[in-house]
Amino acid sequence: MRRTALGWSLTLLTLTAAAPTWAQEAPATGQVKGTITDATTGETLIGANLLLIGTTTGTTTDLDGRFTLTAPAGRYTLRVSYISYTSKTVTGVVVTPDKPLALSVSLSPEALNLGEVTVEAALVRDNDAALLTVRRHAATVSDGTSAEQISRSGDGDAAEAVKRVTGISVVGGKYVYVRGLAERYSNTQLNGVSIPSPEPEKKVVPFDLFPSGMIDQIVVSKTFMPDQPGTSTAGLIQVETKDFPDHLQLAFSASSGYNSRSQFRTAPSSLGGGTDFLGYDDGTRGLPSGLPTGTDKPTLTSSPAYNAAVAAQFDNQWTASQRTVPLNQGYAFTVGNSTQIGALPLGYAASLTYGSDWSYRPDEIDAFPNPVGSPDQYAYRLSSQKSIYSVTWGGLLNLSTRLGQNTKLSTKTVFNRSADDETRVSTGSDAFYGSDGVAAATRLRYVGRSILSSTLSGDHFLPSLGRLTADWKASYSEARRDEPDNRESLVLFTDAGTQTRVAQRQKRFFANLTDREVNGVLNLSLPISLFGDERAKIKGGAFVSSKTRDFAARRYDYTYGDNLGSTEFTRIEDFTTPDNIAAGLTNFQDLTRGSDAYKAGEDNLAGYLMADVVPVLKWRFIGGFRVEHDAIDLHSATGNVPPYEPLDQQLTRTDFLPSLNLVYSPVESSNIRVGYSRTIARPELRELAPFRFDDYRTSTFGNPFLEITHIQNLDLRWETFPRIGELVAVSVFYKQFDKPIETILLPDPTTTADVRPIGYANSESAYSVGTELELRHSLDLIARLLAPLSVSLNLSLIHSELTQGDSVIVYGGSKQVFPSRALVTHLKRPLNGQSPYVVNTGLTYSRPTSGTDVTLLYNVFGRRLRTVGTDPYDDIYEQPHHQLDLSASQRVLGVLNVKLNIRNLLDDSYDFKLGDAVTNSYRTGRSVSLAIGYSL
């Protein structure tokens, strides 16, 4: 027994001592991963051959032009070859077991007679550099921002991030204007597919819905191509979410923030519900069960007792409560990897984000001038306390697999939810209700928005069909907007000592909107031999889309009954009690109109054909055409009481949209681009609907008589890329509009005089001309010591002019035609939302070795037209706003990242003016946030 035990002990000791030797005998392996592209066009090359010289280890690129090589750790030379292209040898390829080496190699056509090229391998570290490489080889004039730049800037959502892009401005904190043109002239795609909007008044998706942690890059294509939607006049904004990593990536971050005007202050708020923190109302604000949600039948009768029973089902809170504003908070979690399930490769990425934020404006001004008074007299002037509790959260799940070498299948699903709980308390003067009284207004408004987008896509390479490539996408998207129980009250204080009141306007508003969109896309690309080389490509495809919208609203109103007269009260809740309604002291009315519900649909069928040709050295031609057939159907009604009169509107048109682009590259790092195209802008479904939306002090009407806008576009750009991650570009553009759609103030007869009516109308024509300058460069040109510093600058100078025409057709309950000179204040004016200049500049300090990044960013836009004035009122302009932001991050222990963001250092005010009179003014405060993140 002892010998046996001693023998086992010696054997175990020997094995333990030998273990390191055995480990050394099994050499560690590593991977080389990357992409092979065409040096002329930037297209990825499918089926390129790679070989580690001196070994038998090799592979070919897949459908994305990507490759993966696995080899023992060591230093190698890599040879890359492809038919009709000059081979390239990459030296200094170092394979390590800890992390894959990332390489990007471009091959030149053999016609360039370069001979075999040898280069030194360089690790790809810079996402900004990768984005600029794509831009250099792109077929169109394009700009963008990467996940790296978004991280450096500290931007919290896509709206904050995209305004750093050349020629981009953001209106209202969420709506993107490209080259100063309103959102109607742009398109937004998420992961390559169009998505609907949850906003009833807007065409495009509000960009504050997308948390920045989900974004891989945002690219803005500013010249129309046949494979893009024909409504991409100002630009096609492509938001790409996080993709599949080559190795395991795991990240978590938590942040907390403070605003100088919000946190730890007492602010007005609603009582809310138990699930507000999830961005959903728990039913506290919901329309009582059993009541119709559309305009099928009236809710109320002539019986006060029945009306009182209905009113008793509603929450009777009208007065704002008070609460101390807590700190803002945010969380993000991301995981991704590439793995194998049996013989099936699988890539996956998942992400969850959550954030809650409080904003408080204790001294916001809302006013409108009196046209018959002196400049300092107002029809109303209110000082407001406005607080908004915002919740935004979202999830992402991407899956990808390959069936053999020539087929790839992917799914991408994104869901985002946001909600704003707004409370506004205003006091001041209102001449409409008498000059002696002091007006007091309260608004309790909750708006929830969500977007779901799910896409299944396939990529196929068919070498037996002349190396044909095919890709397709099928997607379903859904956007929802819920506005439960928007409560607005307006009263007059008749006795400052006792605070007694006289009710003037007590309204409740409920609305629900659902947009659904189904898309199908097929693209075919066939390389064509030209002069013995594949220097041409024919691309064609088809697009089909079906969009539906359901909208329904209800309106309720409380007014004085016959027995109450103008009785005074101390609380608004005392006026709206069911007992008062049952006694006939207060009237409770259903004011839902026929136009408060509508159904609409839009079907779009398109086909395109284009060619991408490199006819001679240094020249590239991209041209073709797109044919779009679009049909819009809208079904609504008119009238204030049943039976409602049906109102149906159809807008059908087929458009031929050509596009021509020429690229001249005098040297490999520089391009001169020239482009021409024709595009269109269709009225949005909401703009055609006769629905009237009351928003605090305004009412917005749709216009069923709007016409399509046609636009001609010219672009010229010179760009050079001195080094990786650097850029200098100068652009000039011109756009001519036929029948542009504008937002204008409507004449008073369209609605009651205590609010300002707004509507949509076609003008005669307009043009926009501008220039853009962009610079990204390291300061090591000045001195080597400044190598960690880099500067970025983009400047846009734009001039536009609109001609109104002889008449204006508007809708305010019926079709109305007004002579332009009798209605519009300025027959020639800038386009709505057009800024004469937009400036973004930044200074970045970056040391990758120490993990230190510091960025200082400045943004300003010129005054822009917000609402077109009608006689006797002038136009309303948003004044220039200056913003200065600082972001600093530090990597700690290799896996932790600490980030400090200081936003809006200047705390410049947002001002809107009608002539010299201020109609709206507020400040948002300085914000400080600290985030700690962990990543593998």
XYZ file of N, CA, C and O in Angstrom, residues 485-567:
332
model
N -55.118 61.506 -22.146
C -55.622 62.527 -21.217
C -54.718 63.745 -21.100
O -54.203 64.069 -20.021
N -54.524 64.433 -22.199
C -53.850 65.734 -22.198
C -54.833 66.749 -21.622
O -55.864 67.052 -22.225
N -54.511 67.287 -20.446
C -55.421 68.201 -19.750
C -54.876 69.623 -19.768
O -53.732 69.856 -19.361
N -55.700 70.539 -20.262
C -55.322 71.951 -20.298
C -56.425 72.786 -19.663
O -57.612 72.593 -19.949
N -55.999 73.686 -18.799
C -56.969 74.591 -18.165
C -56.452 76.015 -18.252
O -55.242 76.255 -18.176
N -57.360 76.948 -18.444
C -57.025 78.371 -18.469
C -58.071 79.102 -17.642
O -59.272 79.000 -17.899
N -57.622 79.830 -16.623
C -58.537 80.559 -15.752
C -58.019 81.976 -15.567
O -56.876 82.300 -15.907
N -58.887 82.842 -15.031
C -58.502 84.203 -14.680
C -58.582 84.370 -13.175
O -59.568 83.973 -12.544
N -57.545 84.976 -12.587
C -57.599 85.380 -11.187
C -58.384 86.685 -11.127
O -58.000 87.684 -11.734
N -59.496 86.689 -10.392
C -60.298 87.908 -10.291
C -60.026 88.672 -9.011
O -60.421 89.815 -8.879
N -59.372 88.029 -8.059
C -59.074 88.679 -6.791
C -57.718 88.162 -6.318
O -57.601 87.018 -5.886
N -56.707 89.031 -6.427
C -55.353 88.588 -6.085
C -55.253 88.196 -4.624
O -54.408 87.398 -4.230
N -56.135 88.737 -3.775
C -56.047 88.424 -2.360
C -56.600 87.053 -2.023
O -56.017 86.291 -1.267
N -57.753 86.710 -2.606
C -58.387 85.431 -2.290
C -58.107 84.356 -3.328
O -58.475 83.200 -3.150
N -57.457 84.747 -4.432
C -57.111 83.796 -5.478
C -58.341 83.100 -6.060
O -58.300 81.943 -6.438
N -59.500 83.812 -6.104
C -60.664 83.222 -6.749
C -60.481 83.274 -8.260
O -59.752 84.108 -8.788
N -61.166 82.362 -8.950
C -60.914 82.199 -10.372
C -62.224 82.125 -11.148
O -63.272 81.760 -10.628
N -62.119 82.421 -12.434
C -63.211 82.216 -13.381
C -62.682 81.308 -14.473
O -61.655 81.601 -15.092
N -63.353 80.195 -14.704
C -62.881 79.241 -15.710
C -63.090 79.796 -17.111
O -64.129 80.393 -17.409
N -62.103 79.581 -17.991
C -62.203 80.013 -19.380
C -62.076 78.836 -20.355
O -62.748 78.799 -21.362
N -61.158 77.896 -20.063
C -60.993 76.767 -20.972
C -60.484 75.567 -20.180
O -59.393 75.601 -19.625
N -61.296 74.509 -20.126
C -60.905 73.253 -19.503
C -61.117 72.146 -20.532
O -62.266 71.851 -20.890
N -60.048 71.551 -21.015
C -60.161 70.592 -22.106
C -59.376 69.320 -21.778
O -58.331 69.370 -21.139
N -59.904 68.190 -22.268
C -59.210 66.916 -22.209
C -59.086 66.393 -23.636
O -60.012 66.523 -24.446
N -57.922 65.777 -23.911
C -57.663 65.303 -25.272
C -56.984 63.940 -25.188
O -56.016 63.757 -24.444
N -57.494 62.978 -25.945
C -56.933 61.629 -26.020
C -56.608 61.331 -27.481
O -57.415 61.635 -28.372
N -55.472 60.732 -27.738
C -55.123 60.396 -29.122
C -54.251 59.154 -29.162
O -53.416 58.928 -28.274
N -54.452 58.354 -30.203
C -53.631 57.168 -30.450
C -53.314 57.095 -31.933
O -54.195 57.281 -32.781
N -52.054 56.817 -32.224
C -51.605 56.695 -33.611
C -50.805 55.409 -33.750
O -49.946 55.110 -32.917
N -51.085 54.663 -34.818
C -50.309 53.462 -35.140
C -49.948 53.487 -36.614
O -50.834 53.581 -37.470
N -48.670 53.438 -36.898
C -48.154 53.339 -38.258
C -47.533 51.963 -38.439
O -46.730 51.524 -37.610
N -47.888 51.298 -39.508
C -47.284 50.012 -39.844
C -46.736 50.075 -41.260
O -47.387 50.631 -42.151
N -45.569 49.486 -41.455
C -44.944 49.520 -42.776
C -44.266 48.188 -43.057
O -43.513 47.663 -42.228
N -44.538 47.649 -44.247
C -43.920 46.415 -44.714
C -43.119 46.741 -45.969
O -43.647 47.361 -46.909
N -41.840 46.356 -45.982
C -40.960 46.657 -47.105
C -40.352 45.388 -47.671
O -40.061 44.433 -46.931
N -40.120 45.400 -48.960
C -39.365 44.350 -49.618
C -38.396 44.965 -50.606
O -38.772 45.846 -51.386
N -37.131 44.539 -50.572
C -36.097 45.100 -51.425
C -35.309 43.967 -52.069
O -34.945 42.998 -51.394
N -35.053 44.088 -53.370
C -34.196 43.139 -54.079
C -33.208 43.917 -54.930
O -33.600 44.797 -55.712
N -31.912 43.627 -54.761
C -30.857 44.260 -55.546
C -30.025 43.187 -56.239
O -29.629 42.196 -55.615
N -29.738 43.394 -57.530
C -28.899 42.499 -58.311
C -27.730 43.295 -58.873
O -27.921 44.419 -59.367
N -26.535 42.713 -58.787
C -25.339 43.405 -59.280
C -24.506 42.432 -60.103
O -24.184 41.336 -59.630
N -24.183 42.849 -61.319
C -23.460 41.983 -62.244
C -22.218 42.693 -62.759
O -22.321 43.744 -63.395
N -21.019 42.147 -62.498
C -19.802 42.760 -63.051
C -19.712 42.510 -64.558
O -20.067 41.438 -65.048
N -19.224 43.530 -65.264
C -19.121 43.469 -66.720
C -17.668 43.701 -67.121
O -17.014 44.623 -66.607
N -17.146 42.852 -68.024
C -15.781 43.036 -68.513
C -15.730 44.206 -69.477
O -16.557 44.326 -70.384
N -14.779 45.104 -69.228
C -14.593 46.285 -70.064
C -13.105 46.413 -70.336
O -12.307 46.543 -69.406
N -12.715 46.347 -71.620
C -11.308 46.390 -72.022
C -10.526 45.250 -71.355
O -9.388 45.416 -70.942
N -11.193 44.091 -71.200
C -10.513 42.928 -70.649
C -10.510 42.854 -69.145
O -10.015 41.880 -68.578
N -11.057 43.851 -68.454
C -11.082 43.860 -66.992
C -12.504 44.108 -66.503
O -13.330 44.689 -67.203
N -12.759 43.692 -65.261
C -14.063 43.956 -64.649
C -14.093 45.373 -64.100
O -13.951 45.595 -62.900
N -14.250 46.333 -65.007
C -14.252 47.732 -64.585
C -15.631 48.358 -64.736
O -15.758 49.570 -64.786
N -16.654 47.532 -64.804
C -18.022 48.033 -64.899
C -18.944 47.114 -64.124
O -18.659 45.918 -63.945
N -20.021 47.682 -63.649
C -20.999 46.913 -62.896
C -22.382 47.444 -63.229
O -22.617 48.658 -63.236
N -23.289 46.529 -63.533
C -24.683 46.879 -63.772
C -25.481 46.459 -62.549
O -25.370 45.315 -62.076
N -26.271 47.382 -62.052
C -27.047 47.103 -60.848
C -28.504 47.472 -61.089
O -28.812 48.511 -61.677
N -29.388 46.607 -60.691
C -30.817 46.868 -60.819
C -31.567 46.247 -59.669
O -31.042 45.397 -58.937
N -32.798 46.666 -59.514
C -33.554 46.110 -58.410
C -34.962 46.638 -58.342
O -35.404 47.444 -59.179
N -35.676 46.175 -57.340
C -37.071 46.554 -57.140
C -37.316 46.811 -55.662
O -36.637 46.251 -54.785
N -38.297 47.657 -55.398
C -38.660 48.023 -54.029
C -40.172 48.077 -53.947
O -40.841 48.643 -54.817
N -40.734 47.489 -52.914
C -42.167 47.549 -52.687
C -42.417 47.880 -51.222
O -41.720 47.381 -50.329
N -43.368 48.753 -50.993
C -43.658 49.196 -49.630
C -45.150 49.414 -49.475
O -45.816 49.924 -50.386
N -45.667 49.020 -48.335
C -47.066 49.255 -48.008
C -47.131 49.817 -46.591
O -46.643 49.190 -45.644
N -47.715 50.986 -46.467
C -47.765 51.685 -45.186
C -49.216 51.989 -44.840
O -49.984 52.439 -45.691
N -49.597 51.753 -43.601
C -50.943 52.085 -43.137
C -50.854 52.899 -41.862
O -49.934 52.731 -41.064
N -51.822 53.775 -41.692
C -51.887 54.596 -40.477
C -53.315 54.613 -39.959
O -54.271 54.814 -40.723
N -53.439 54.407 -38.657
C -54.719 54.547 -37.963
C -54.559 55.609 -36.891
O -53.661 55.510 -36.046
N -55.444 56.586 -36.926
C -55.382 57.667 -35.929
C -56.793 57.916 -35.418
O -57.766 57.936 -36.181
N -56.908 58.105 -34.114
C -58.193 58.421 -33.502
C -57.963 59.303 -32.288
O -57.008 59.112 -31.539
N -58.848 60.270 -32.115
C -58.748 61.198 -30.986
C -60.132 61.473 -30.430
O -61.153 61.321 -31.127
N -60.159 61.877 -29.171
C -61.407 62.330 -28.554
C -61.127 63.609 -27.791
O -60.062 63.782 -27.198
N -62.146 64.483 -27.790
C -62.046 65.792 -27.135
C -63.218 65.966 -26.164
O -64.371 65.691 -26.520
N -62.897 66.444 -24.982
C -63.933 66.748 -23.995
C -63.700 68.149 -23.459
O -62.557 68.606 -23.328
N -64.811 68.825 -23.090
C -64.721 70.224 -22.701
C -65.667 70.475 -21.524
O -66.769 69.912 -21.462
N -65.222 71.308 -20.591
C -66.033 71.730 -19.446
C -66.327 73.221 -19.598
O -65.392 74.029 -19.731
N -67.607 73.589 -19.566
C -67.994 75.000 -19.674
C -69.044 75.318 -18.612
O -69.599 74.414 -17.963
N -69.327 76.618 -18.466
C -70.327 77.040 -17.490
C -71.714 76.587 -17.910
O -72.114 76.731 -19.073
N -72.461 76.024 -16.955
C -73.848 75.667 -17.202
C -74.765 76.855 -17.017
O -74.358 77.933 -16.555
N -76.036 76.641 -17.337
C -77.007 77.734 -17.245
C -77.181 78.214 -15.814
O -77.478 79.386 -15.569
N -77.009 77.347 -14.839
C -77.267 77.711 -13.446
C -76.046 78.242 -12.711
O -76.147 78.656 -11.566
N -74.852 78.180 -13.358
C -73.629 78.575 -12.661
C -73.212 80.000 -12.994
O -72.674 80.713 -12.157
N -73.512 80.435 -14.219
C -73.094 81.773 -14.628
C -71.584 81.882 -14.619
O -70.892 81.063 -15.185
N -71.062 82.888 -13.930
C -69.603 83.073 -13.843
C -69.151 82.931 -12.402
O -68.359 83.710 -11.895
N -69.701 81.929 -11.729
C -69.374 81.701 -10.332
C -67.877 81.486 -10.166
O -67.248 80.780 -10.941
